[in-house]
Coordinates of C-alpha atoms in Angstrom, one line a residue:
M6 CA -10.2 49.0 30.1
A7 CA -10.9 45.8 32.1
A8 CA -11.1 42.7 30.1
G9 CA -14.5 41.9 31.4
A10 CA -16.0 45.0 29.8
W11 CA -15.2 43.8 26.3
P12 CA -18.4 41.9 25.6
L13 CA -20.5 44.9 26.7
R14 CA -18.5 47.1 24.4
L15 CA -19.1 44.6 21.5
S16 CA -22.9 44.9 22.0
A17 CA -22.8 48.7 22.6
R18 CA -20.8 49.7 19.5
P19 CA -20.3 48.1 16.1
M20 CA -17.0 46.2 15.9
T21 CA -14.3 47.7 13.7
G22 CA -12.0 45.9 11.3
S23 CA -9.0 46.2 13.6
T24 CA -10.9 44.9 16.7
D25 CA -12.2 42.0 14.6
R26 CA -8.6 41.2 13.6
R27 CA -7.4 41.4 17.2
W28 CA -10.1 39.0 18.4
R29 CA -9.2 36.5 15.7
V30 CA -5.5 36.7 16.4
A31 CA -6.1 36.3 20.1
A32 CA -8.2 33.2 19.4
G33 CA -5.4 31.8 17.2
L34 CA -2.8 32.5 19.8
A35 CA -4.9 30.6 22.4
A36 CA -4.9 27.6 20.1
V37 CA -1.2 27.9 19.5
A38 CA -0.6 28.1 23.3
A39 CA -2.7 24.9 23.8
L40 CA -0.8 23.1 21.2
A41 CA 2.5 24.3 22.6
V42 CA 1.6 23.0 26.1
F43 CA 0.5 19.6 24.8
L44 CA 3.3 19.0 22.3
G45 CA 5.9 20.8 24.3
G46 CA 5.0 18.8 27.4
A47 CA 5.7 15.6 25.5
C48 CA 9.0 16.8 24.2
F49 CA 10.0 18.2 27.7
A50 CA 9.2 14.8 29.2
L51 CA 11.3 13.0 26.6
L52 CA 14.3 15.2 27.4
T53 CA 14.0 15.1 31.2
Q54 CA 12.1 12.1 32.4
A55 CA 14.5 9.3 31.5
D56 CA 15.9 7.7 34.6
A57 CA 19.4 7.8 33.2
A58 CA 20.9 9.6 30.3
P59 CA 21.4 7.2 27.4
D60 CA 24.9 6.5 26.2
L61 CA 24.5 8.2 22.9
F62 CA 27.8 6.8 21.5
A63 CA 26.8 3.2 22.4
L64 CA 23.3 3.7 21.0
A65 CA 24.6 5.3 17.8
S66 CA 27.0 2.4 17.2
D67 CA 24.3 -0.2 18.0
R68 CA 23.8 -2.4 14.9
Y69 CA 20.1 -3.0 15.7
L70 CA 19.3 0.7 16.0
R71 CA 21.2 1.5 12.8
G72 CA 19.1 -1.1 11.1
V73 CA 15.9 0.4 12.5
V74 CA 16.7 3.9 11.2
L75 CA 17.8 2.5 7.8
F76 CA 14.7 0.3 7.5
T77 CA 12.5 3.3 8.4
L78 CA 14.0 5.3 5.5
E79 CA 14.1 2.4 3.1
Q80 CA 10.4 1.4 3.5
A81 CA 9.3 5.0 3.3
A82 CA 11.4 5.7 0.1
L83 CA 10.2 2.5 -1.6
S84 CA 6.6 3.0 -0.6
T85 CA 6.6 6.6 -1.9
L86 CA 8.2 5.4 -5.2
L87 CA 5.6 2.7 -5.7
A88 CA 2.7 5.0 -4.8
V89 CA 3.7 7.9 -7.0
A90 CA 4.8 5.7 -10.0
G91 CA 1.5 3.8 -9.8
A92 CA -0.5 7.0 -9.5
L93 CA 0.9 8.7 -12.5
P94 CA -0.7 6.5 -15.3
L95 CA -3.8 6.1 -13.1
A96 CA -4.3 9.8 -12.8
V97 CA -3.8 10.4 -16.5
A98 CA -6.2 7.7 -17.4
L99 CA -8.8 8.9 -14.9
H100 CA -8.6 12.4 -16.2
R101 CA -8.6 11.5 -19.9
A102 CA -11.3 8.8 -19.8
R103 CA -15.0 9.6 -20.2
F104 CA -17.3 7.2 -18.4
P105 CA -20.3 7.7 -16.1
G106 CA -18.7 6.4 -12.9
R107 CA -15.7 8.7 -12.9
G108 CA -17.0 10.6 -9.9
L109 CA -17.6 7.4 -8.1
V110 CA -14.0 6.2 -8.7
L111 CA -12.7 9.5 -7.3
R112 CA -14.8 8.9 -4.1
L113 CA -13.5 5.4 -3.9
F114 CA -10.0 6.8 -3.9
L115 CA -10.9 9.0 -0.9
L116 CA -12.0 6.0 1.2
P117 CA -8.5 4.5 2.1
Q118 CA -7.8 7.8 3.9
A119 CA -10.8 7.1 6.1
L120 CA -10.4 3.4 6.5
P121 CA -8.8 2.4 9.9
V122 CA -5.2 1.4 9.3
L123 CA -5.6 -1.8 11.2
V124 CA -8.7 -2.8 9.1
G125 CA -6.6 -2.0 6.0
A126 CA -3.8 -4.2 7.3
L127 CA -6.2 -7.1 7.8
A128 CA -7.7 -6.6 4.3
I129 CA -4.2 -6.7 2.8
I130 CA -3.5 -10.0 4.5
A131 CA -6.8 -11.3 3.2
V132 CA -6.0 -10.4 -0.4
W133 CA -2.2 -10.7 -0.5
G134 CA -1.5 -13.2 2.3
R135 CA -0.5 -16.8 2.0
N136 CA -4.2 -17.8 1.8
G137 CA -5.3 -14.8 -0.1
V138 CA -6.7 -14.5 -3.6
V139 CA -3.5 -13.3 -5.2
S140 CA -1.5 -16.1 -3.6
D141 CA -4.0 -18.6 -4.9
L142 CA -3.5 -17.1 -8.4
V143 CA 0.3 -17.2 -8.1
A144 CA 0.2 -20.8 -6.8
T145 CA -1.9 -21.8 -9.8
L146 CA 0.8 -20.5 -12.0
G147 CA 3.3 -22.7 -10.3
F148 CA 5.1 -20.1 -8.1
D149 CA 5.5 -20.0 -4.3
R150 CA 2.7 -18.3 -2.3
L151 CA 3.3 -14.7 -1.2
N152 CA 4.5 -13.7 2.2
V153 CA 3.1 -10.3 3.3
Y154 CA 4.9 -10.2 6.7
G155 CA 8.0 -8.0 6.3
L156 CA 9.0 -5.4 3.8
S157 CA 6.8 -6.7 1.0
G158 CA 3.6 -6.5 3.0
I159 CA 4.5 -3.0 4.3
L160 CA 5.1 -1.8 0.8
I161 CA 1.8 -3.2 -0.5
A162 CA -0.1 -1.7 2.4
H163 CA 1.5 1.7 2.1
T164 CA 0.8 1.7 -1.6
F165 CA -2.9 0.8 -1.0
F166 CA -3.3 3.8 1.3
N167 CA -1.1 6.3 -0.6
L168 CA -1.5 5.5 -4.3
P169 CA -5.2 6.8 -4.3
L170 CA -4.0 10.0 -2.5
A171 CA -1.3 10.6 -5.0
A172 CA -3.7 10.0 -7.9
R173 CA -6.2 12.4 -6.5
L174 CA -3.5 15.1 -6.1
M175 CA -2.4 14.6 -9.7
V176 CA -6.0 14.7 -10.9
A177 CA -6.6 17.9 -9.0
A178 CA -3.5 19.3 -10.7
L179 CA -4.8 18.3 -14.1
D180 CA -8.2 19.9 -13.2
G181 CA -6.3 23.2 -12.7
V182 CA -5.2 23.3 -16.4
P183 CA -7.1 26.2 -18.1
A184 CA -10.1 25.1 -20.1
E185 CA -8.8 27.0 -23.1
S186 CA -5.7 24.8 -23.2
W187 CA -7.8 21.6 -23.4
K188 CA -10.0 23.2 -26.1
L189 CA -6.9 24.3 -28.1
A190 CA -5.4 20.8 -27.8
G191 CA -8.7 19.4 -29.2
Q192 CA -8.8 21.9 -32.1
L193 CA -5.2 21.1 -33.0
S194 CA -5.9 17.3 -32.7
L195 CA -2.7 16.8 -30.6
T196 CA -1.7 13.2 -30.2
P197 CA -1.9 11.7 -26.7
L198 CA 1.9 11.8 -26.4
T199 CA 2.0 15.4 -27.4
T200 CA -0.9 16.3 -25.0
F201 CA 1.0 14.5 -22.2
R202 CA 4.2 16.4 -23.0
I203 CA 2.7 19.8 -23.4
L204 CA -0.3 19.8 -21.0
E205 CA -0.5 16.8 -18.6
W206 CA 3.1 16.4 -17.5
P207 CA 3.8 20.1 -16.7
A208 CA 0.6 20.1 -14.6
I209 CA 1.4 16.8 -12.8
R210 CA 5.0 17.9 -12.3
T211 CA 3.8 20.8 -10.1
A212 CA 2.0 18.4 -7.8
L213 CA 4.8 15.8 -7.6
P214 CA 7.0 17.5 -5.0
G215 CA 4.1 18.0 -2.6
A216 CA 2.7 14.6 -3.2
T217 CA 6.0 12.8 -2.9
S218 CA 7.1 14.6 0.3
L219 CA 3.7 14.2 1.9
I220 CA 3.6 10.4 1.2
F221 CA 7.2 10.0 2.3
M222 CA 6.3 11.7 5.6
L223 CA 3.2 9.5 6.1
C224 CA 5.3 6.4 5.5
V225 CA 8.1 7.5 7.8
T226 CA 5.6 7.9 10.7
S227 CA 3.7 4.7 9.9
F228 CA 3.1 2.7 13.0
T229 CA 0.0 0.4 12.9
L230 CA 0.9 -1.1 9.5
V231 CA 4.5 -1.9 10.5
L232 CA 3.3 -3.2 13.9
T233 CA 0.9 -5.6 12.1
L234 CA 2.9 -6.6 9.1
G235 CA 6.4 -6.1 10.3
G236 CA 7.7 -5.7 13.8
G237 CA 10.4 -8.3 13.6
P238 CA 14.1 -7.4 14.0
G239 CA 14.5 -6.9 10.3
A240 CA 11.2 -5.0 9.7
T241 CA 10.9 -2.5 12.6
T242 CA 10.6 1.3 12.2
L243 CA 11.4 4.0 14.7
E244 CA 7.8 4.3 15.9
V245 CA 7.4 0.6 16.5
A246 CA 10.8 0.5 18.2
I247 CA 9.7 3.3 20.6
Y248 CA 6.5 1.4 21.4
Q249 CA 8.5 -1.8 22.0
A250 CA 11.0 0.1 24.2
L251 CA 8.2 1.4 26.5
R252 CA 5.6 -1.3 26.4
Y253 CA 7.8 -4.5 26.4
D254 CA 11.4 -3.5 27.5
F255 CA 10.4 -0.5 29.6
D256 CA 13.6 1.3 28.6
P257 CA 12.8 5.1 28.8
G258 CA 16.4 6.0 27.8
L259 CA 16.2 4.1 24.5
A260 CA 12.7 5.4 23.9
V261 CA 13.9 9.0 24.3
F262 CA 16.8 8.4 21.9
L263 CA 14.6 6.8 19.3
A264 CA 12.0 9.6 19.7
L265 CA 14.6 12.3 19.2
I266 CA 15.8 10.6 16.0
Q267 CA 12.1 10.3 14.9
I268 CA 11.5 14.0 15.5
V269 CA 14.7 15.0 13.5
L270 CA 13.6 12.8 10.6
T271 CA 10.0 14.0 10.5
G272 CA 11.1 17.6 11.0
L273 CA 13.3 17.3 7.9
A274 CA 10.4 15.7 6.0
V275 CA 8.0 18.4 7.0
A276 CA 10.5 21.1 6.1
I277 CA 10.9 19.5 2.6
T278 CA 7.1 19.2 2.3
L279 CA 6.6 22.9 3.1
R280 CA 9.4 23.9 0.8
L281 CA 8.4 21.8 -2.2
G282 CA 4.6 21.7 -2.1
R283 CA 1.8 23.5 -0.3
T284 CA -1.0 22.5 -2.6
T285 CA -2.0 19.1 -1.1
A286 CA -5.6 20.0 -0.4
G287 CA -6.7 18.3 -3.6
G288 CA -6.1 14.9 -2.0
F289 CA -8.8 15.5 0.6
T290 CA -11.5 17.3 -1.4
L291 CA -13.6 16.3 -4.4
G292 CA -12.2 18.7 -7.0
R293 CA -13.9 19.9 -10.1
R294 CA -13.8 18.1 -13.4
A295 CA -12.2 19.9 -16.4
R296 CA -13.8 19.4 -19.8
R297 CA -11.5 17.8 -22.4
Y298 CA -11.8 17.9 -26.2
D299 CA -8.9 15.6 -27.2
P300 CA -10.1 12.3 -28.9
H301 CA -10.4 9.3 -26.7
Q302 CA -10.6 6.2 -28.8
G303 CA -8.6 3.3 -30.2
F304 CA -5.4 2.2 -28.4
V305 CA -5.5 5.1 -25.9
R306 CA -9.0 4.1 -24.8
A307 CA -8.0 0.4 -24.4
L308 CA -4.9 1.5 -22.5
D309 CA -6.9 3.7 -20.2
L310 CA -9.4 0.9 -19.6
A311 CA -6.6 -1.5 -18.7
V312 CA -4.9 1.0 -16.3
L313 CA -8.2 1.9 -14.6
T314 CA -9.2 -1.8 -14.2
V315 CA -6.0 -2.7 -12.5
G316 CA -6.0 0.5 -10.4
I317 CA -9.6 0.2 -9.3
A318 CA -9.2 -3.6 -8.6
F319 CA -6.1 -2.9 -6.4
V320 CA -7.9 -0.2 -4.4
L321 CA -11.3 -2.0 -4.2
S322 CA -10.1 -5.6 -3.5
P323 CA -9.2 -4.9 0.2
F324 CA -12.7 -3.4 0.8
I325 CA -14.3 -6.5 -0.8
A326 CA -12.1 -8.8 1.3
T327 CA -13.1 -7.0 4.5
I328 CA -16.8 -7.4 3.7
V329 CA -16.5 -11.1 2.7
A330 CA -14.4 -12.0 5.8
G331 CA -16.5 -10.0 8.1
L332 CA -19.8 -11.5 6.9
R333 CA -18.3 -15.0 7.6
S334 CA -18.1 -14.1 11.3
D335 CA -20.9 -14.2 13.8
L336 CA -21.8 -10.5 13.7
I337 CA -24.9 -11.0 15.9
A338 CA -22.8 -12.6 18.7
L339 CA -20.2 -9.8 18.3
L340 CA -22.8 -7.1 18.6
A341 CA -24.2 -8.7 21.7
D342 CA -20.7 -9.1 23.3
P343 CA -20.5 -6.7 26.3
N344 CA -16.8 -6.1 25.6
V345 CA -17.5 -5.0 22.0
Q346 CA -20.3 -2.8 23.2
R347 CA -18.1 -1.2 25.8
A348 CA -15.3 -0.7 23.3
A349 CA -17.7 0.8 20.7
M350 CA -19.1 3.2 23.3
T351 CA -15.5 4.2 24.4
S352 CA -14.5 4.7 20.7
G353 CA -17.5 6.8 20.0
V354 CA -17.0 9.1 23.0
V355 CA -13.2 9.5 22.3
A356 CA -13.8 10.1 18.6
I357 CA -16.5 12.8 19.2
A358 CA -14.4 14.5 21.8
A359 CA -11.2 14.4 19.6
A360 CA -13.0 15.6 16.5
T361 CA -14.6 18.5 18.4
L362 CA -11.3 19.5 19.9
A363 CA -9.5 19.3 16.6
V364 CA -12.0 21.6 14.9
L365 CA -12.0 24.0 17.8
L366 CA -8.2 24.2 17.6
A367 CA -7.8 24.3 13.8
A368 CA -10.5 26.9 13.0
P369 CA -9.0 29.7 15.1
L370 CA -5.6 29.1 13.6
L371 CA -7.0 29.5 10.1
L372 CA -9.2 32.5 11.0
A373 CA -6.2 34.3 12.6
R374 CA -4.0 33.6 9.6
Q375 CA -6.7 34.9 7.3
A376 CA -7.2 38.0 9.4
L377 CA -3.5 38.8 9.2
E378 CA -3.6 38.2 5.4
R379 CA -6.2 41.0 5.1
S380 CA -4.0 43.5 7.0
S381 CA -1.0 45.3 5.5
S382 CA 1.9 43.1 4.8
S383 CA 5.0 43.3 6.9
R384 CA 7.8 41.0 7.9
G385 CA 6.5 40.7 11.4
R386 CA 3.0 39.8 10.3
A387 CA 4.3 37.3 7.8
A388 CA 6.1 35.6 10.6
W389 CA 2.8 35.4 12.6
R390 CA 1.0 34.0 9.6
G391 CA 3.7 31.4 9.3
L392 CA 3.3 30.5 13.0
F393 CA -0.4 30.0 12.6
E394 CA 0.1 28.0 9.4
L395 CA 2.7 25.7 10.9
S396 CA 1.0 25.1 14.2
G397 CA -1.7 23.0 12.6
S398 CA 0.9 20.6 11.2
L399 CA 3.2 20.3 14.3
V400 CA 2.0 16.8 14.9
L401 CA 3.7 15.8 11.6
V402 CA 7.0 16.7 13.3
V403 CA 6.1 15.1 16.7
P404 CA 4.2 11.9 15.7
P405 CA 1.4 10.5 17.9
I406 CA 3.5 7.6 19.2
V407 CA 6.2 10.1 20.3
I408 CA 3.6 12.4 22.0
G409 CA 2.2 9.3 23.7
A410 CA 5.6 8.2 24.8
G411 CA 6.4 11.7 26.2
W412 CA 3.2 11.9 28.2
F413 CA 3.5 8.3 29.3
L414 CA 6.9 9.1 30.8
L415 CA 5.7 12.4 32.4
L416 CA 2.4 11.1 33.9
R417 CA 4.1 8.1 35.5
Q418 CA 5.9 10.5 37.7
V419 CA 2.8 12.2 39.1
T420 CA -0.2 9.9 38.7
D421 CA -1.5 6.6 37.5
V422 CA -0.8 6.7 33.7
F423 CA -3.8 4.7 32.8
A424 CA -6.2 6.9 34.8
A425 CA -5.2 9.8 32.6
A426 CA -5.2 7.8 29.4
P427 CA -8.6 9.0 28.0
F428 CA -7.5 12.6 28.1
V429 CA -4.1 11.9 26.5
V430 CA -5.7 9.8 23.8
V431 CA -8.4 12.4 23.0
A432 CA -5.8 15.2 22.8
T433 CA -3.4 13.1 20.7
N434 CA -6.1 12.1 18.3
A435 CA -7.3 15.7 18.0
V436 CA -3.8 16.9 17.2
M437 CA -3.3 14.1 14.8
A438 CA -6.4 15.1 12.8
M439 CA -5.5 18.8 12.6
P440 CA -3.2 18.7 9.5
F441 CA -6.1 17.1 7.5
I442 CA -8.6 19.6 8.8
V443 CA -6.3 22.5 7.9
R444 CA -6.0 21.2 4.4
I445 CA -9.7 20.9 4.0
L446 CA -10.7 24.2 5.5
A447 CA -7.9 26.5 4.3
P448 CA -8.9 26.5 0.5
A449 CA -12.6 27.2 1.3
L450 CA -11.6 30.0 3.7
A451 CA -9.2 31.6 1.2
T452 CA -11.8 31.4 -1.6
S453 CA -14.4 33.0 0.6
A454 CA -12.0 35.8 1.6
Q455 CA -11.1 36.4 -2.0
R456 CA -14.7 36.7 -3.1
H457 CA -16.2 38.6 -0.1
D458 CA -13.5 40.6 1.7
R459 CA -14.1 43.9 0.0
L460 CA -17.9 43.6 0.1
A461 CA -17.8 42.7 3.8
E462 CA -15.6 45.6 4.7
S463 CA -17.7 48.0 2.7
L464 CA -20.8 46.8 4.6
G465 CA -19.1 47.0 7.9
L466 CA -19.4 43.2 8.5
F467 CA -17.1 42.3 11.4
G468 CA -17.0 40.0 14.4
L469 CA -19.9 37.6 14.8
A470 CA -21.8 39.2 11.8
R471 CA -18.9 38.4 9.5
L472 CA -18.6 34.8 10.9
R473 CA -22.3 34.3 10.3
H474 CA -22.7 35.8 6.9
V475 CA -19.3 35.4 5.3
E476 CA -17.3 32.5 6.8
W477 CA -20.0 30.2 8.0
P478 CA -21.8 29.7 4.6
A479 CA -18.4 28.9 3.0
L480 CA -17.1 26.7 5.8
K481 CA -20.1 24.7 7.0
A482 CA -19.7 22.0 4.4
P483 CA -15.9 21.7 4.7
L484 CA -16.4 21.7 8.5
A485 CA -18.7 18.8 8.2
L486 CA -16.2 16.9 6.1
S487 CA -13.4 17.9 8.5
F488 CA -15.4 16.7 11.5
A489 CA -16.2 13.4 9.9
F490 CA -12.6 12.9 8.8
A491 CA -11.4 13.6 12.3
L492 CA -14.1 11.3 13.7
A493 CA -13.0 8.5 11.3
L494 CA -9.3 9.0 12.1
S495 CA -9.9 8.8 15.8
L496 CA -12.2 5.8 15.6
G497 CA -9.6 3.8 13.7
D498 CA -6.5 5.1 15.5
L499 CA -4.2 2.7 17.4
G500 CA -1.2 4.9 17.9
A501 CA -1.8 6.4 21.3
M502 CA -4.1 3.5 22.3
A503 CA -1.2 1.1 21.9
L504 CA 0.5 2.7 24.8
F505 CA -2.4 3.7 27.0
G506 CA -4.9 0.9 26.3
S507 CA -5.8 -1.4 29.1
Q508 CA -8.6 -3.7 30.2
D509 CA -10.4 -0.7 31.7
F510 CA -9.9 1.6 28.7
I511 CA -10.4 -0.2 25.5
T512 CA -11.5 1.0 22.0
L513 CA -12.5 -1.0 19.0
P514 CA -9.1 -0.9 17.3
Y515 CA -7.4 -2.0 20.5
L516 CA -10.0 -4.8 21.0
L517 CA -9.4 -5.8 17.4
L518 CA -5.6 -6.0 18.0
Q519 CA -6.3 -8.1 21.1
R520 CA -8.5 -10.5 19.1
M521 CA -5.8 -10.8 16.4
G522 CA -3.2 -11.5 19.0
S523 CA -5.2 -14.3 20.6
Y524 CA -5.8 -15.8 17.1
R525 CA -9.6 -15.2 17.2
T526 CA -9.5 -14.4 13.5
A527 CA -13.2 -14.7 12.9
D528 CA -13.9 -12.1 15.6
A529 CA -11.2 -9.9 14.3
A530 CA -12.7 -10.0 10.8
G531 CA -16.1 -9.2 12.2
L532 CA -14.8 -6.3 14.2
A533 CA -12.8 -5.0 11.2
L534 CA -16.0 -5.0 9.2
L535 CA -18.0 -3.1 11.9
L536 CA -15.2 -0.6 12.3
G537 CA -14.7 -0.1 8.6
V538 CA -18.4 0.3 7.9
L539 CA -18.7 2.8 10.7
C540 CA -15.8 5.0 9.5
L541 CA -16.8 4.8 5.8
A542 CA -20.4 5.6 6.6
L543 CA -19.3 8.7 8.4
M544 CA -17.2 9.8 5.5
A545 CA -19.9 9.1 3.0
L546 CA -22.4 11.2 4.9
A547 CA -20.0 14.1 5.2
E548 CA -18.9 13.8 1.6
R549 CA -22.5 13.7 0.4
G550 CA -23.2 16.9 2.3
F551 CA -20.0 18.5 1.0
R552 CA -20.9 17.5 -2.6
G553 CA -24.3 18.9 -2.2
E554 CA -23.0 22.3 -1.0
E555 CA -20.4 22.4 -3.8
G556 CA -23.1 21.8 -6.4
R557 CA -25.1 24.8 -5.3

């Protein structure tokens, strides 16, 4: 039968389960093909477009390059250790404490994920820098002021972004403890230490491998923070070195070598993440609170209050610093600046296009995987399910700066690189958001399938009817959250823009970086406030809608 007759056939006869499955798998394969072309094109360019093959032996024995690789691993390992170690007591206190604002604190801990990294870096400088509040306090006590440029600043910034994520993952694991266990612990009047040993630690331990590997991977691929707070010879990661090799030294051979090392490192990190922990969705959703019956008073209550105060202050202070510094700038003049207006318009268009593309690529992957899940199990179909599952996270193996480097090298052979920049940036930002979208949508889709699969099949609901009556009600709120998350990520991204940005193609983060580079700190603070408020407002709106749907 000709392919063009299929729509007529759909309207003429009810769709069967097998036809529905084939359509979903076909849509998923189309998404996989699009990702393969985009990511594979970047990798192909890295392998073939260098003007001359790099001297691998000379590069491998280069002291500077060895230092870059070791620093990349060192800062990622230390950042992960600080984030996880700090999140453990915070998660226990947050789950154990009873206070009216607990939900608000959990939402606060979601915000660093939506805050543009460059804005976060500026806020860290404002709080922890030589003229920051913490330095003032340290100087008052008679010690030297803090220096946030270098490893110390990178560690503080990574901890700010990742500690809340780790805490949310651990709280989600504690929420998964059966209600009967908490009730029994209360009836037996278990001490806090015994409750931690019997209930809390076993639950948190299940989340630790996934949280640790995820955060390590995020820190290994960190670019904007290291570019802002590091970047010197002693504080450069692989991603920053790739950027410097292309943008400043224009050494494609070195960039290719560094990119290949980066792919190997991130590939290992992703493999460990998939091996150790798949339940990382709790860090991007709101979770459900478990009711506890153990006593919460005396020393334990005071300890929880102290831990929560320090934790909330650590996470909240950069937001307050951003607001205070931004309000000191001339916001009216900034809003009237044609360059700011043009950058804001470009950012908006790029972000909407990237978020739309990300959702359009991620949803078919999940629907295809779910369709194969419903069919009979076999080794071949398990492999296809694995393909659809992994495709959404491929960008974790090939980071945005590596994708940008590949397309930068490829496009310069055939056209004006900067003329094609908007398309590459949109596609890169879309792919960058996909791992988060997959983690938000997948649990909702799995829950919907578990609840409604048999009923839908017994009613003969397939194709568009199933999408409308089964998947759409379950996915529309997570889709809104996913879209807003992708929108916020794209609005605040600097990775691909650092390579492709120019005077003709400029976004708000790129303009912010330019103002920082020209020491216009007041303008930079104002732009950071505008960008941060825009991203957080988007997240708040989506989160509100998501919360409303969950409460129904």
